[in-house]
Amino acid sequence: GENVEQHPSTLSVQEGDSAVIKCTYSDSASNYFPWYKQELGKGPQLIIDIRSNVGEKKDQRIAVTLNKTAKHFSLHITETQPEDSAVYFCAASKRALDTGRRALTFGSGTRLQVQP
Amino acid sequence: KAGVTQTPRYLIKTRGQQVTLSCSPISGHRSVSWYQQTPGQGLQFLFEYFSETQRNKGNFPGRFSGRQFSNSRSEMNVSTLELGDSALYLCASSTSHRGTNTGELFFGEGSRLTVL
């Protein structure tokens, strides 16, 4: 099955700096890569996603890049703010051949702390 | 639009008991997935329901089961609870199109189960 590795597990940056979180996946058939942010006591919330026909996607201060050949994708947060502090999860999915359904395989998470 | 609602938010059980968790998806979402979140294993896929039928299943023992009702609300049940079942159980809903789900999940805040 799919395996997603995420690094680093913790990341501390100063407010205004950039933060980068990296993930690798094992199944070359995966074609959808979302990123989720989980704040304390809440469920994960989708912040950005990318499909395999796109190399980069940007939404204000966050961007995701995908390298299909190397099977890795990254989340970039610029001009970090204290409210960016949370746990971030990457994930990968593909449509199963037998069921046609998608399920997400998540990375282990990165705890981002933005110091004011 | 109301989000995904999970009940109860917290519960404590003892080993050997069973538990039922409930999830109400976002209005119009017909696919409901369940995930288990633990510090050691991260977020792991349990199963997905669509049109009252289980469409996809993760690698969990048969003690974990679920069902979906005609209004898309879903329940999951864990029987013969073990200490290792202590976790945050997350429900997520998504739209479905032409027999598959999009992969974009909207999570609830979870039900935190503690097994003593």
PDB file of C-alpha atoms in Angstrom:
ATOM      1  CA  GLY A   1       0.000   0.000   0.000  1.00  0.00           C
ATOM      2  CA  GLU A   2       0.844   3.672  -0.045  1.00  0.00           C
ATOM      3  CA  ASN A   3       3.386   5.013   2.439  1.00  0.00           C
ATOM      4  CA  VAL A   4       3.789   8.730   3.107  1.00  0.00           C
ATOM      5  CA  GLU A   5       6.765  10.077   5.020  1.00  0.00           C
ATOM      6  CA  GLN A   6       6.758  13.611   6.395  1.00  0.00           C
ATOM      7  CA  HIS A   7       9.603  15.776   7.698  1.00  0.00           C
ATOM      8  CA  PRO A   8      10.337  17.457   9.985  1.00  0.00           C
ATOM      9  CA  SER A   9       8.213  16.289  12.887  1.00  0.00           C
ATOM     10  CA  THR A  10       8.597  19.650  14.627  1.00  0.00           C
ATOM     11  CA  LEU A  11       9.468  23.049  13.229  1.00  0.00           C
ATOM     12  CA  SER A  12       9.965  26.308  15.065  1.00  0.00           C
ATOM     13  CA  VAL A  13      10.280  29.590  13.168  1.00  0.00           C
ATOM     14  CA  GLN A  14      10.223  33.267  13.978  1.00  0.00           C
ATOM     15  CA  GLU A  15       7.195  35.288  12.964  1.00  0.00           C
ATOM     16  CA  GLY A  16       7.664  36.546   9.433  1.00  0.00           C
ATOM     17  CA  ASP A  17      10.006  33.732   8.407  1.00  0.00           C
ATOM     18  CA  SER A  18       9.111  31.004   5.915  1.00  0.00           C
ATOM     19  CA  ALA A  19       8.350  27.403   6.800  1.00  0.00           C
ATOM     20  CA  VAL A  20       8.771  24.364   4.562  1.00  0.00           C
ATOM     21  CA  ILE A  21       7.404  20.889   5.212  1.00  0.00           C
ATOM     22  CA  LYS A  22       8.336  17.986   2.952  1.00  0.00           C
ATOM     23  CA  CYS A  23       6.631  14.702   2.152  1.00  0.00           C
ATOM     24  CA  THR A  24       7.494  11.702   0.037  1.00  0.00           C
ATOM     25  CA  TYR A  25       5.119   9.025  -1.194  1.00  0.00           C
ATOM     26  CA  SER A  26       5.709   5.519  -2.441  1.00  0.00           C
ATOM     27  CA  ASP A  27       2.854   4.733  -4.872  1.00  0.00           C
ATOM     28  CA  SER A  28       3.405   6.294  -8.277  1.00  0.00           C
ATOM     29  CA  ALA A  29      -0.331   5.900  -9.002  1.00  0.00           C
ATOM     30  CA  SER A  30      -1.227   8.473  -6.318  1.00  0.00           C
ATOM     31  CA  ASN A  31      -2.566  11.562  -7.988  1.00  0.00           C
ATOM     32  CA  TYR A  32      -4.106  13.754  -5.312  1.00  0.00           C
ATOM     33  CA  PHE A  33      -2.095  15.426  -2.556  1.00  0.00           C
ATOM     34  CA  PRO A  34      -3.881  17.527   0.068  1.00  0.00           C
ATOM     35  CA  TRP A  35      -2.464  19.334   3.069  1.00  0.00           C
ATOM     36  CA  TYR A  36      -4.407  19.599   6.300  1.00  0.00           C
ATOM     37  CA  LYS A  37      -3.964  21.885   9.296  1.00  0.00           C
ATOM     38  CA  GLN A  38      -5.081  20.669  12.695  1.00  0.00           C
ATOM     39  CA  GLU A  39      -5.437  23.124  15.543  1.00  0.00           C
ATOM     40  CA  LEU A  40      -5.639  21.992  19.129  1.00  0.00           C
ATOM     41  CA  GLY A  41      -8.927  20.289  19.911  1.00  0.00           C
ATOM     42  CA  LYS A  42     -10.174  20.446  16.346  1.00  0.00           C
ATOM     43  CA  GLY A  43     -10.351  18.175  13.357  1.00  0.00           C
ATOM     44  CA  PRO A  44      -7.982  18.584  10.414  1.00  0.00           C
ATOM     45  CA  GLN A  45      -8.935  21.268   7.920  1.00  0.00           C
ATOM     46  CA  LEU A  46      -7.948  21.263   4.272  1.00  0.00           C
ATOM     47  CA  ILE A  47      -5.716  24.239   3.489  1.00  0.00           C
ATOM     48  CA  ILE A  48      -4.485  23.473  -0.001  1.00  0.00           C
ATOM     49  CA  ASP A  49      -4.308  20.548  -2.388  1.00  0.00           C
ATOM     50  CA  ILE A  50      -2.656  19.662  -5.661  1.00  0.00           C
ATOM     51  CA  ARG A  51      -3.354  17.105  -8.342  1.00  0.00           C
ATOM     52  CA  SER A  52      -0.702  15.279 -10.293  1.00  0.00           C
ATOM     53  CA  ASN A  53      -1.279  17.212 -13.486  1.00  0.00           C
ATOM     54  CA  VAL A  54      -0.041  20.385 -11.784  1.00  0.00           C
ATOM     55  CA  GLY A  55       3.482  21.164 -10.528  1.00  0.00           C
ATOM     56  CA  GLU A  56       2.732  24.080  -8.239  1.00  0.00           C
ATOM     57  CA  LYS A  57      -0.264  25.764  -6.660  1.00  0.00           C
ATOM     58  CA  LYS A  58      -0.413  28.916  -4.605  1.00  0.00           C
ATOM     59  CA  ASP A  59      -3.032  30.454  -2.333  1.00  0.00           C
ATOM     60  CA  GLN A  60      -1.956  33.713  -0.701  1.00  0.00           C
ATOM     61  CA  ARG A  61       0.814  32.833   1.773  1.00  0.00           C
ATOM     62  CA  ILE A  62       0.776  29.097   1.201  1.00  0.00           C
ATOM     63  CA  ALA A  63       2.011  27.120  -1.769  1.00  0.00           C
ATOM     64  CA  VAL A  64       2.475  23.473  -2.599  1.00  0.00           C
ATOM     65  CA  THR A  65       4.930  21.996  -5.082  1.00  0.00           C
ATOM     66  CA  LEU A  66       4.859  18.493  -6.532  1.00  0.00           C
ATOM     67  CA  ASN A  67       7.645  16.528  -8.153  1.00  0.00           C
ATOM     68  CA  LYS A  68       6.073  13.396  -9.627  1.00  0.00           C
ATOM     69  CA  THR A  69       9.347  11.962 -10.829  1.00  0.00           C
ATOM     70  CA  ALA A  70      10.902  12.104  -7.385  1.00  0.00           C
ATOM     71  CA  LYS A  71       7.560  11.359  -5.682  1.00  0.00           C
ATOM     72  CA  HIS A  72       7.763  14.214  -3.269  1.00  0.00           C
ATOM     73  CA  PHE A  73       5.709  17.286  -2.497  1.00  0.00           C
ATOM     74  CA  SER A  74       6.203  20.226  -0.188  1.00  0.00           C
ATOM     75  CA  LEU A  75       4.215  22.860   1.652  1.00  0.00           C
ATOM     76  CA  HIS A  76       5.603  26.378   1.787  1.00  0.00           C
ATOM     77  CA  ILE A  77       4.268  29.010   4.167  1.00  0.00           C
ATOM     78  CA  THR A  78       5.641  32.530   3.778  1.00  0.00           C
ATOM     79  CA  GLU A  79       5.437  35.427   6.223  1.00  0.00           C
ATOM     80  CA  THR A  80       4.426  33.106   9.034  1.00  0.00           C
ATOM     81  CA  GLN A  81       2.131  34.382  11.757  1.00  0.00           C
ATOM     82  CA  PRO A  82       1.411  33.046  15.279  1.00  0.00           C
ATOM     83  CA  GLU A  83      -1.971  31.769  14.073  1.00  0.00           C
ATOM     84  CA  ASP A  84      -0.130  29.453  11.673  1.00  0.00           C
ATOM     85  CA  SER A  85       0.966  27.440  14.723  1.00  0.00           C
ATOM     86  CA  ALA A  86      -0.668  24.017  14.399  1.00  0.00           C
ATOM     87  CA  VAL A  87       0.014  20.464  13.272  1.00  0.00           C
ATOM     88  CA  TYR A  88       0.200  20.046   9.513  1.00  0.00           C
ATOM     89  CA  PHE A  89      -0.451  16.765   7.721  1.00  0.00           C
ATOM     90  CA  CYS A  90       0.305  15.863   4.159  1.00  0.00           C
ATOM     91  CA  ALA A  91      -1.607  13.069   2.456  1.00  0.00           C
ATOM     92  CA  ALA A  92      -1.728  11.141  -0.779  1.00  0.00           C
ATOM     93  CA  SER A  93      -4.482   9.247  -2.487  1.00  0.00           C
ATOM     94  CA  LYS A  94      -5.375   7.409  -5.658  1.00  0.00           C
ATOM     95  CA  ARG A  95      -8.530   5.798  -6.926  1.00  0.00           C
ATOM     96  CA  ALA A  96      -8.526   2.095  -5.924  1.00  0.00           C
ATOM     97  CA  LEU A  97      -8.743  -0.224  -8.928  1.00  0.00           C
ATOM     98  CA  ASP A  98     -11.230  -2.583  -7.290  1.00  0.00           C
ATOM     99  CA  THR A  99     -13.590  -0.127  -5.594  1.00  0.00           C
ATOM    100  CA  GLY A 100     -13.000   3.066  -7.538  1.00  0.00           C
ATOM    101  CA  ARG A 101     -12.954   4.866  -4.203  1.00  0.00           C
ATOM    102  CA  ARG A 102     -10.329   7.150  -2.716  1.00  0.00           C
ATOM    103  CA  ALA A 103      -8.882   6.979   0.789  1.00  0.00           C
ATOM    104  CA  LEU A 104      -6.187   9.278   2.116  1.00  0.00           C
ATOM    105  CA  THR A 105      -2.866   8.008   3.443  1.00  0.00           C
ATOM    106  CA  PHE A 106      -1.522  10.611   5.831  1.00  0.00           C
ATOM    107  CA  GLY A 107       1.981  11.567   6.817  1.00  0.00           C
ATOM    108  CA  SER A 108       2.883  11.558  10.498  1.00  0.00           C
ATOM    109  CA  GLY A 109       2.424  15.300  10.925  1.00  0.00           C
ATOM    110  CA  THR A 110       4.590  18.357  11.555  1.00  0.00           C
ATOM    111  CA  ARG A 111       4.082  20.508  14.616  1.00  0.00           C
ATOM    112  CA  LEU A 112       4.771  24.077  13.522  1.00  0.00           C
ATOM    113  CA  GLN A 113       5.388  26.698  16.162  1.00  0.00           C
ATOM    114  CA  VAL A 114       5.645  30.343  15.119  1.00  0.00           C
ATOM    115  CA  GLN A 115       7.402  32.422  17.737  1.00  0.00           C
ATOM    116  CA  PRO A 116       6.131  36.021  17.991  1.00  0.00           C
TER     117      PRO A 116
ATOM    118  CA  LYS B   1     -23.539  25.714   5.996  1.00  0.00           C
ATOM    119  CA  ALA B   2     -23.120  23.562   9.099  1.00  0.00           C
ATOM    120  CA  GLY B   3     -19.976  21.465   9.323  1.00  0.00           C
ATOM    121  CA  VAL B   4     -19.523  17.820  10.188  1.00  0.00           C
ATOM    122  CA  THR B   5     -20.961  17.054  13.619  1.00  0.00           C
ATOM    123  CA  GLN B   6     -19.692  14.225  15.779  1.00  0.00           C
ATOM    124  CA  THR B   7     -21.141  12.966  19.033  1.00  0.00           C
ATOM    125  CA  PRO B   8     -20.208  12.354  21.717  1.00  0.00           C
ATOM    126  CA  ARG B   9     -17.080  14.517  21.892  1.00  0.00           C
ATOM    127  CA  TYR B  10     -15.589  12.634  24.835  1.00  0.00           C
ATOM    128  CA  LEU B  11     -16.257   9.261  26.349  1.00  0.00           C
ATOM    129  CA  ILE B  12     -14.631   6.817  28.722  1.00  0.00           C
ATOM    130  CA  LYS B  13     -15.145   3.074  28.523  1.00  0.00           C
ATOM    131  CA  THR B  14     -13.579   0.027  30.102  1.00  0.00           C
ATOM    132  CA  ARG B  15     -11.966  -2.910  28.369  1.00  0.00           C
ATOM    133  CA  GLY B  16     -14.447  -5.360  26.908  1.00  0.00           C
ATOM    134  CA  GLN B  17     -17.225  -2.828  26.488  1.00  0.00           C
ATOM    135  CA  GLN B  18     -18.499  -1.570  23.167  1.00  0.00           C
ATOM    136  CA  VAL B  19     -18.977   1.954  21.909  1.00  0.00           C
ATOM    137  CA  THR B  20     -21.006   3.660  19.198  1.00  0.00           C
ATOM    138  CA  LEU B  21     -19.989   6.989  17.711  1.00  0.00           C
ATOM    139  CA  SER B  22     -22.190   9.166  15.550  1.00  0.00           C
ATOM    140  CA  CYS B  23     -21.468  11.481  12.634  1.00  0.00           C
ATOM    141  CA  SER B  24     -23.679  13.901  10.722  1.00  0.00           C
ATOM    142  CA  PRO B  25     -22.072  14.992   7.453  1.00  0.00           C
ATOM    143  CA  ILE B  26     -22.276  18.347   5.747  1.00  0.00           C
ATOM    144  CA  SER B  27     -25.639  18.759   4.055  1.00  0.00           C
ATOM    145  CA  GLY B  28     -25.451  17.329   0.549  1.00  0.00           C
ATOM    146  CA  HIS B  29     -22.382  15.214   1.224  1.00  0.00           C
ATOM    147  CA  ARG B  30     -23.181  11.572   0.729  1.00  0.00           C
ATOM    148  CA  SER B  31     -19.797  10.005   1.431  1.00  0.00           C
ATOM    149  CA  VAL B  32     -18.679   9.537   5.036  1.00  0.00           C
ATOM    150  CA  SER B  33     -15.240   8.279   6.024  1.00  0.00           C
ATOM    151  CA  TRP B  34     -13.858   7.413   9.439  1.00  0.00           C
ATOM    152  CA  TYR B  35     -10.276   7.804  10.597  1.00  0.00           C
ATOM    153  CA  GLN B  36      -8.505   6.862  13.795  1.00  0.00           C
ATOM    154  CA  GLN B  37      -5.929   9.298  15.131  1.00  0.00           C
ATOM    155  CA  THR B  38      -3.359   8.230  17.714  1.00  0.00           C
ATOM    156  CA  PRO B  39      -0.013   9.769  18.686  1.00  0.00           C
ATOM    157  CA  GLY B  40       1.825   6.631  17.634  1.00  0.00           C
ATOM    158  CA  GLN B  41       0.074   5.710  14.382  1.00  0.00           C
ATOM    159  CA  GLY B  42      -1.121   9.095  13.186  1.00  0.00           C
ATOM    160  CA  LEU B  43      -4.265   9.251  11.063  1.00  0.00           C
ATOM    161  CA  GLN B  44      -5.392   5.882   9.772  1.00  0.00           C
ATOM    162  CA  PHE B  45      -8.297   5.137   7.468  1.00  0.00           C
ATOM    163  CA  LEU B  46     -11.018   2.912   8.905  1.00  0.00           C
ATOM    164  CA  PHE B  47     -13.773   2.796   6.274  1.00  0.00           C
ATOM    165  CA  GLU B  48     -15.935   4.802   3.919  1.00  0.00           C
ATOM    166  CA  TYR B  49     -19.688   4.675   3.418  1.00  0.00           C
ATOM    167  CA  PHE B  50     -21.720   5.931   0.495  1.00  0.00           C
ATOM    168  CA  SER B  51     -25.390   5.274  -0.209  1.00  0.00           C
ATOM    169  CA  GLU B  52     -25.673   3.164   2.951  1.00  0.00           C
ATOM    170  CA  THR B  53     -22.988   0.758   1.720  1.00  0.00           C
ATOM    171  CA  GLN B  54     -19.413   0.310   2.832  1.00  0.00           C
ATOM    172  CA  ARG B  55     -17.342   1.205  -0.226  1.00  0.00           C
ATOM    173  CA  ASN B  56     -13.819   1.005   1.098  1.00  0.00           C
ATOM    174  CA  LYS B  57     -12.116  -0.438   4.138  1.00  0.00           C
ATOM    175  CA  GLY B  58      -8.804   0.072   5.878  1.00  0.00           C
ATOM    176  CA  ASN B  59      -6.715  -2.464   7.719  1.00  0.00           C
ATOM    177  CA  PHE B  60      -8.574  -2.734  11.014  1.00  0.00           C
ATOM    178  CA  PRO B  61      -9.975  -5.845  12.753  1.00  0.00           C
ATOM    179  CA  GLY B  62     -13.609  -6.835  12.484  1.00  0.00           C
ATOM    180  CA  ARG B  63     -14.313  -5.317  15.908  1.00  0.00           C
ATOM    181  CA  PHE B  64     -14.534  -2.020  14.064  1.00  0.00           C
ATOM    182  CA  SER B  65     -17.718  -1.646  12.067  1.00  0.00           C
ATOM    183  CA  GLY B  66     -19.951   1.047  10.768  1.00  0.00           C
ATOM    184  CA  ARG B  67     -23.136   1.845   8.981  1.00  0.00           C
ATOM    185  CA  GLN B  68     -24.781   4.671   7.129  1.00  0.00           C
ATOM    186  CA  PHE B  69     -28.394   5.700   7.129  1.00  0.00           C
ATOM    187  CA  SER B  70     -30.562   6.976   4.301  1.00  0.00           C
ATOM    188  CA  ASN B  71     -29.977  10.584   5.416  1.00  0.00           C
ATOM    189  CA  SER B  72     -26.194  10.006   5.091  1.00  0.00           C
ATOM    190  CA  ARG B  73     -25.640  10.086   8.848  1.00  0.00           C
ATOM    191  CA  SER B  74     -23.169   7.440   9.912  1.00  0.00           C
ATOM    192  CA  GLU B  75     -22.270   5.507  13.015  1.00  0.00           C
ATOM    193  CA  MET B  76     -19.222   3.469  13.855  1.00  0.00           C
ATOM    194  CA  ASN B  77     -19.060   0.771  16.470  1.00  0.00           C
ATOM    195  CA  VAL B  78     -16.129  -0.764  18.266  1.00  0.00           C
ATOM    196  CA  SER B  79     -16.822  -3.963  20.145  1.00  0.00           C
ATOM    197  CA  THR B  80     -14.769  -5.692  22.838  1.00  0.00           C
ATOM    198  CA  LEU B  81     -12.738  -2.561  23.502  1.00  0.00           C
ATOM    199  CA  GLU B  82      -8.997  -2.839  24.073  1.00  0.00           C
ATOM    200  CA  LEU B  83      -6.664  -0.327  25.709  1.00  0.00           C
ATOM    201  CA  GLY B  84      -5.115   0.334  22.288  1.00  0.00           C
ATOM    202  CA  ASP B  85      -8.433   1.568  20.952  1.00  0.00           C
ATOM    203  CA  SER B  86      -7.992   4.793  22.908  1.00  0.00           C
ATOM    204  CA  ALA B  87      -7.853   7.424  20.208  1.00  0.00           C
ATOM    205  CA  LEU B  88      -9.514  10.363  18.554  1.00  0.00           C
ATOM    206  CA  TYR B  89     -12.021   9.064  16.032  1.00  0.00           C
ATOM    207  CA  LEU B  90     -12.571  11.462  13.187  1.00  0.00           C
ATOM    208  CA  CYS B  91     -15.426  11.480  10.749  1.00  0.00           C
ATOM    209  CA  ALA B  92     -15.100  13.222   7.414  1.00  0.00           C
ATOM    210  CA  SER B  93     -17.611  13.863   4.695  1.00  0.00           C
ATOM    211  CA  SER B  94     -17.069  14.478   1.020  1.00  0.00           C
ATOM    212  CA  THR B  95     -18.960  14.783  -2.197  1.00  0.00           C
ATOM    213  CA  SER B  96     -19.230  11.904  -4.620  1.00  0.00           C
ATOM    214  CA  HIS B  97     -19.305  12.056  -8.361  1.00  0.00           C
ATOM    215  CA  ARG B  98     -19.905   9.281 -10.860  1.00  0.00           C
ATOM    216  CA  GLY B  99     -19.319   6.449  -8.452  1.00  0.00           C
ATOM    217  CA  THR B 100     -16.233   7.760  -6.725  1.00  0.00           C
ATOM    218  CA  ASN B 101     -15.411  10.349  -4.101  1.00  0.00           C
ATOM    219  CA  THR B 102     -13.377  13.431  -4.779  1.00  0.00           C
ATOM    220  CA  GLY B 103     -10.867  12.884  -2.014  1.00  0.00           C
ATOM    221  CA  GLU B 104     -11.473  16.335  -0.518  1.00  0.00           C
ATOM    222  CA  LEU B 105     -12.443  15.609   3.054  1.00  0.00           C
ATOM    223  CA  PHE B 106     -14.186  17.859   5.555  1.00  0.00           C
ATOM    224  CA  PHE B 107     -13.497  16.637   9.074  1.00  0.00           C
ATOM    225  CA  GLY B 108     -15.486  16.909  12.249  1.00  0.00           C
ATOM    226  CA  GLU B 109     -13.848  17.696  15.584  1.00  0.00           C
ATOM    227  CA  GLY B 110     -13.744  14.046  16.551  1.00  0.00           C
ATOM    228  CA  SER B 111     -14.825  11.799  19.369  1.00  0.00           C
ATOM    229  CA  ARG B 112     -12.111  11.191  21.925  1.00  0.00           C
ATOM    230  CA  LEU B 113     -12.374   7.674  23.318  1.00  0.00           C
ATOM    231  CA  THR B 114     -10.474   6.614  26.402  1.00  0.00           C
ATOM    232  CA  VAL B 115     -10.429   2.920  27.276  1.00  0.00           C
ATOM    233  CA  LEU B 116      -9.493   2.069  30.874  1.00  0.00           C
TER     234      LEU B 116
END
